[in-house]
Amino acid sequence: MSSKEFISPNEFPRRQQLAFLTMKIVTLCTGNVARSVMLGYMLETLAESQGWSWDIRTAGTFAIENQGMSSRTFQSLTQLEELGEYEFAKHRSRQITDEDVQWADVVFASEADHVHFVRANHPHGSHKVVQLKHFVATSPLDGPLGERVGAVSELAPDVIWDVIDPA
């Protein structure tokens, strides 16, 4: 099997299934008004549709507390029928905290600077933070999530993969 083939969580050994089905995830961007918000809602929808128990928090590295999401993010989310009936206007931006990093099984960062931020400001969570695109592109598809994230988190973030936040 190619390392890029999709493996359903139902095919994982039982212990790995349980770990995958009950994850705690933090999605991270700069202001917590665009990328982390969209990813958070998408992951929440995926988990609900599959019957998984994922707890998801969104945060920013330089967030202005208590701001709504960007208007472009709001418009984009409301046009995605697959996301259902979320009350998007209730979102409020927040800064990532030590408690978030301790709580999380994985912190999905939008860009390399976010990985560096967590490593510098929350070093106890360095093994949990990974650039999302790097994780998707390089993570093995089998094995416990913690081991997969740990292996990828050892790599230096690749700034070539960064995306400028349009929010």
mmCIF file of N, CA and C in Angstrom, residues 59-131:
data_model
loop_
_atom_site.group_PDB
_atom_site.id
_atom_site.type_symbol
_atom_site.label_atom_id
_atom_site.label_comp_id
_atom_site.label_asym_id
_atom_site.label_seq_id
_atom_site.Cartn_x
_atom_site.Cartn_y
_atom_site.Cartn_z
ATOM 1 N N ALA A 59 -7.692 28.966 17.934
ATOM 2 C CA ALA A 59 -6.940 30.013 18.625
ATOM 3 C C ALA A 59 -6.015 30.715 17.639
ATOM 4 N N GLY A 60 -5.426 31.809 18.111
ATOM 5 C CA GLY A 60 -4.485 32.564 17.300
ATOM 6 C C GLY A 60 -3.187 32.804 18.040
ATOM 7 N N THR A 61 -2.140 33.093 17.291
ATOM 8 C CA THR A 61 -0.850 33.405 17.902
ATOM 9 C C THR A 61 -0.762 34.875 18.302
ATOM 10 N N PHE A 62 -1.457 35.730 17.594
ATOM 11 C CA PHE A 62 -1.498 37.156 17.910
ATOM 12 C C PHE A 62 -2.932 37.655 17.775
ATOM 13 N N ALA A 63 -3.830 36.996 18.477
ATOM 14 C CA ALA A 63 -5.256 37.305 18.369
ATOM 15 C C ALA A 63 -5.625 38.513 19.218
ATOM 16 N N ILE A 64 -6.501 39.330 18.678
ATOM 17 C CA ILE A 64 -7.160 40.364 19.469
ATOM 18 C C ILE A 64 -8.383 39.676 20.051
ATOM 19 N N GLU A 65 -8.426 39.573 21.365
ATOM 20 C CA GLU A 65 -9.477 38.811 22.031
ATOM 21 C C GLU A 65 -10.880 39.333 21.698
ATOM 22 N N ASN A 66 -11.789 38.384 21.551
ATOM 23 C CA ASN A 66 -13.230 38.629 21.462
ATOM 24 C C ASN A 66 -13.688 39.298 20.168
ATOM 25 N N GLN A 67 -12.945 39.111 19.080
ATOM 26 C CA GLN A 67 -13.359 39.637 17.779
ATOM 27 C C GLN A 67 -14.143 38.569 17.025
ATOM 28 N N GLY A 68 -15.058 39.002 16.181
ATOM 29 C CA GLY A 68 -15.752 38.069 15.305
ATOM 30 C C GLY A 68 -14.824 37.628 14.181
ATOM 31 N N MET A 69 -15.233 36.579 13.477
ATOM 32 C CA MET A 69 -14.427 36.129 12.339
ATOM 33 C C MET A 69 -14.480 37.175 11.230
ATOM 34 N N SER A 70 -13.559 37.104 10.298
ATOM 35 C CA SER A 70 -13.536 38.063 9.197
ATOM 36 C C SER A 70 -14.797 37.904 8.353
ATOM 37 N N SER A 71 -15.185 38.971 7.689
ATOM 38 C CA SER A 71 -16.401 38.925 6.870
ATOM 39 C C SER A 71 -16.255 37.923 5.729
ATOM 40 N N ARG A 72 -15.055 37.814 5.165
ATOM 41 C CA ARG A 72 -14.856 36.837 4.076
ATOM 42 C C ARG A 72 -14.958 35.409 4.594
ATOM 43 N N THR A 73 -14.452 35.167 5.782
ATOM 44 C CA THR A 73 -14.575 33.835 6.378
ATOM 45 C C THR A 73 -16.041 33.525 6.637
ATOM 46 N N PHE A 74 -16.757 34.481 7.203
ATOM 47 C CA PHE A 74 -18.182 34.296 7.482
ATOM 48 C C PHE A 74 -18.950 33.986 6.197
ATOM 49 N N GLN A 75 -18.704 34.773 5.152
ATOM 50 C CA GLN A 75 -19.393 34.542 3.878
ATOM 51 C C GLN A 75 -19.053 33.172 3.307
ATOM 52 N N SER A 76 -17.801 32.797 3.386
ATOM 53 C CA SER A 76 -17.386 31.487 2.858
ATOM 54 C C SER A 76 -18.052 30.349 3.619
ATOM 55 N N LEU A 77 -18.055 30.433 4.942
ATOM 56 C CA LEU A 77 -18.636 29.364 5.752
ATOM 57 C C LEU A 77 -20.140 29.238 5.539
ATOM 58 N N THR A 78 -20.821 30.365 5.426
ATOM 59 C CA THR A 78 -22.277 30.299 5.265
ATOM 60 C C THR A 78 -22.684 29.746 3.905
ATOM 61 N N GLN A 79 -21.767 29.734 2.951
ATOM 62 C CA GLN A 79 -22.076 29.180 1.629
ATOM 63 C C GLN A 79 -21.813 27.683 1.534
ATOM 64 N N LEU A 80 -21.213 27.098 2.550
ATOM 65 C CA LEU A 80 -20.911 25.666 2.539
ATOM 66 C C LEU A 80 -22.044 24.894 3.209
ATOM 67 N N GLU A 81 -22.935 24.365 2.401
ATOM 68 C CA GLU A 81 -24.086 23.644 2.932
ATOM 69 C C GLU A 81 -23.675 22.469 3.807
ATOM 70 N N GLU A 82 -22.534 21.859 3.503
ATOM 71 C CA GLU A 82 -22.070 20.697 4.258
ATOM 72 C C GLU A 82 -21.814 21.017 5.727
ATOM 73 N N LEU A 83 -21.594 22.279 6.039
ATOM 74 C CA LEU A 83 -21.296 22.641 7.421
ATOM 75 C C LEU A 83 -22.537 22.742 8.283
ATOM 76 N N GLY A 84 -23.703 22.691 7.686
ATOM 77 C CA GLY A 84 -24.922 22.645 8.483
ATOM 78 C C GLY A 84 -25.315 23.974 9.088
ATOM 79 N N GLU A 85 -25.835 23.880 10.306
ATOM 80 C CA GLU A 85 -26.506 25.014 10.940
ATOM 81 C C GLU A 85 -25.714 25.636 12.090
ATOM 82 N N TYR A 86 -24.436 25.814 11.946
ATOM 83 C CA TYR A 86 -23.657 26.458 13.001
ATOM 84 C C TYR A 86 -24.047 27.926 13.113
ATOM 85 N N GLU A 87 -23.898 28.465 14.300
ATOM 86 C CA GLU A 87 -24.132 29.892 14.511
ATOM 87 C C GLU A 87 -22.779 30.603 14.413
ATOM 88 N N PHE A 88 -22.347 30.825 13.177
ATOM 89 C CA PHE A 88 -21.015 31.359 12.912
ATOM 90 C C PHE A 88 -20.782 32.716 13.567
ATOM 91 N N ALA A 89 -21.818 33.510 13.693
ATOM 92 C CA ALA A 89 -21.660 34.851 14.255
ATOM 93 C C ALA A 89 -21.258 34.812 15.732
ATOM 94 N N LYS A 90 -21.416 33.679 16.386
ATOM 95 C CA LYS A 90 -21.057 33.575 17.807
ATOM 96 C C LYS A 90 -19.557 33.390 18.032
ATOM 97 N N HIS A 91 -18.795 33.088 16.977
ATOM 98 C CA HIS A 91 -17.350 32.886 17.147
ATOM 99 C C HIS A 91 -16.695 34.148 17.692
ATOM 100 N N ARG A 92 -15.777 33.955 18.638
ATOM 101 C CA ARG A 92 -14.983 35.052 19.169
ATOM 102 C C ARG A 92 -13.522 34.626 19.205
ATOM 103 N N SER A 93 -12.663 35.501 18.705
ATOM 104 C CA SER A 93 -11.237 35.187 18.622
ATOM 105 C C SER A 93 -10.628 35.090 20.015
ATOM 106 N N ARG A 94 -9.564 34.280 20.078
ATOM 107 C CA ARG A 94 -8.865 34.113 21.344
ATOM 108 C C ARG A 94 -7.418 33.734 21.091
ATOM 109 N N GLN A 95 -6.575 34.111 22.015
ATOM 110 C CA GLN A 95 -5.147 33.814 21.976
ATOM 111 C C GLN A 95 -4.926 32.391 22.492
ATOM 112 N N ILE A 96 -4.006 31.653 21.872
ATOM 113 C CA ILE A 96 -3.670 30.321 22.374
ATOM 114 C C ILE A 96 -3.034 30.458 23.762
ATOM 115 N N THR A 97 -3.352 29.524 24.642
ATOM 116 C CA THR A 97 -2.853 29.557 26.014
ATOM 117 C C THR A 97 -2.095 28.273 26.340
ATOM 118 N N ASP A 98 -1.368 28.303 27.456
ATOM 119 C CA ASP A 98 -0.712 27.085 27.946
ATOM 120 C C ASP A 98 -1.735 25.976 28.149
ATOM 121 N N GLU A 99 -2.885 26.345 28.686
ATOM 122 C CA GLU A 99 -3.922 25.345 28.950
ATOM 123 C C GLU A 99 -4.386 24.684 27.662
ATOM 124 N N ASP A 100 -4.521 25.458 26.581
ATOM 125 C CA ASP A 100 -4.907 24.886 25.283
ATOM 126 C C ASP A 100 -3.890 23.837 24.838
ATOM 127 N N VAL A 101 -2.620 24.181 24.943
ATOM 128 C CA VAL A 101 -1.559 23.282 24.476
ATOM 129 C C VAL A 101 -1.505 22.028 25.343
ATOM 130 N N GLN A 102 -1.638 22.182 26.654
ATOM 131 C CA GLN A 102 -1.646 21.019 27.543
ATOM 132 C C GLN A 102 -2.845 20.122 27.254
ATOM 133 N N TRP A 103 -3.993 20.721 26.994
ATOM 134 C CA TRP A 103 -5.243 19.996 26.753
ATOM 135 C C TRP A 103 -5.205 19.203 25.452
ATOM 136 N N ALA A 104 -4.574 19.736 24.433
ATOM 137 C CA ALA A 104 -4.647 19.184 23.073
ATOM 138 C C ALA A 104 -3.857 17.894 22.899
ATOM 139 N N ASP A 105 -4.404 17.032 22.045
ATOM 140 C CA ASP A 105 -3.639 15.897 21.532
ATOM 141 C C ASP A 105 -2.768 16.357 20.370
ATOM 142 N N VAL A 106 -3.273 17.332 19.618
ATOM 143 C CA VAL A 106 -2.545 17.865 18.473
ATOM 144 C C VAL A 106 -2.934 19.330 18.280
ATOM 145 N N VAL A 107 -1.955 20.142 17.880
ATOM 146 C CA VAL A 107 -2.188 21.535 17.497
ATOM 147 C C VAL A 107 -1.839 21.627 16.017
ATOM 148 N N PHE A 108 -2.861 21.867 15.193
ATOM 149 C CA PHE A 108 -2.640 22.025 13.758
ATOM 150 C C PHE A 108 -2.402 23.501 13.467
ATOM 151 N N ALA A 109 -1.184 23.837 13.045
ATOM 152 C CA ALA A 109 -0.792 25.211 12.757
ATOM 153 C C ALA A 109 -0.964 25.498 11.272
ATOM 154 N N SER A 110 -1.405 26.708 10.961
ATOM 155 C CA SER A 110 -1.629 27.091 9.567
ATOM 156 C C SER A 110 -0.338 27.358 8.812
ATOM 157 N N GLU A 111 0.688 27.837 9.498
ATOM 158 C CA GLU A 111 1.933 28.166 8.807
ATOM 159 C C GLU A 111 3.126 27.970 9.735
ATOM 160 N N ALA A 112 4.315 28.039 9.159
ATOM 161 C CA ALA A 112 5.547 27.779 9.908
ATOM 162 C C ALA A 112 5.712 28.714 11.100
ATOM 163 N N ASP A 113 5.363 29.983 10.952
ATOM 164 C CA ASP A 113 5.502 30.923 12.067
ATOM 165 C C ASP A 113 4.682 30.497 13.277
ATOM 166 N N HIS A 114 3.557 29.869 13.049
ATOM 167 C CA HIS A 114 2.718 29.408 14.162
ATOM 168 C C HIS A 114 3.383 28.247 14.897
ATOM 169 N N VAL A 115 4.034 27.366 14.147
ATOM 170 C CA VAL A 115 4.787 26.266 14.764
ATOM 171 C C VAL A 115 5.905 26.854 15.621
ATOM 172 N N HIS A 116 6.649 27.812 15.069
ATOM 173 C CA HIS A 116 7.738 28.451 15.815
ATOM 174 C C HIS A 116 7.203 29.146 17.066
ATOM 175 N N PHE A 117 6.043 29.789 16.954
ATOM 176 C CA PHE A 117 5.441 30.482 18.096
ATOM 177 C C PHE A 117 5.155 29.506 19.230
ATOM 178 N N VAL A 118 4.527 28.382 18.909
ATOM 179 C CA VAL A 118 4.205 27.402 19.952
ATOM 180 C C VAL A 118 5.484 26.832 20.552
ATOM 181 N N ARG A 119 6.448 26.508 19.716
ATOM 182 C CA ARG A 119 7.712 25.953 20.231
ATOM 183 C C ARG A 119 8.426 26.941 21.153
ATOM 184 N N ALA A 120 8.360 28.225 20.840
ATOM 185 C CA ALA A 120 9.038 29.241 21.648
ATOM 186 C C ALA A 120 8.262 29.597 22.915
ATOM 187 N N ASN A 121 6.938 29.663 22.823
ATOM 188 C CA ASN A 121 6.126 30.140 23.936
ATOM 189 C C ASN A 121 5.478 29.038 24.763
ATOM 190 N N HIS A 122 5.405 27.855 24.221
ATOM 191 C CA HIS A 122 4.795 26.714 24.915
ATOM 192 C C HIS A 122 5.650 25.473 24.650
ATOM 193 N N PRO A 123 6.920 25.496 25.066
ATOM 194 C CA PRO A 123 7.841 24.416 24.697
ATOM 195 C C PRO A 123 7.393 23.033 25.164
ATOM 196 N N HIS A 124 6.603 22.976 26.226
ATOM 197 C CA HIS A 124 6.094 21.681 26.692
ATOM 198 C C HIS A 124 5.188 21.024 25.650
ATOM 199 N N GLY A 125 4.698 21.792 24.689
ATOM 200 C CA GLY A 125 3.824 21.254 23.654
ATOM 201 C C GLY A 125 4.475 21.122 22.293
ATOM 202 N N SER A 126 5.792 21.260 22.238
ATOM 203 C CA SER A 126 6.490 21.199 20.944
ATOM 204 C C SER A 126 6.207 19.916 20.184
ATOM 205 N N HIS A 127 6.055 18.818 20.901
ATOM 206 C CA HIS A 127 5.807 17.522 20.257
ATOM 207 C C HIS A 127 4.378 17.384 19.733
ATOM 208 N N LYS A 128 3.505 18.353 20.057
ATOM 209 C CA LYS A 128 2.103 18.282 19.635
ATOM 210 C C LYS A 128 1.790 19.182 18.452
ATOM 211 N N VAL A 129 2.648 20.144 18.167
ATOM 212 C CA VAL A 129 2.333 21.133 17.134
ATOM 213 C C VAL A 129 2.952 20.727 15.811
ATOM 214 N N VAL A 130 2.151 20.855 14.772
ATOM 215 C CA VAL A 130 2.605 20.496 13.440
ATOM 216 C C VAL A 130 1.883 21.390 12.436
ATOM 217 N N GLN A 131 2.612 21.777 11.418
ATOM 218 C CA GLN A 131 2.016 22.555 10.336
ATOM 219 C C GLN A 131 1.055 21.631 9.592
#
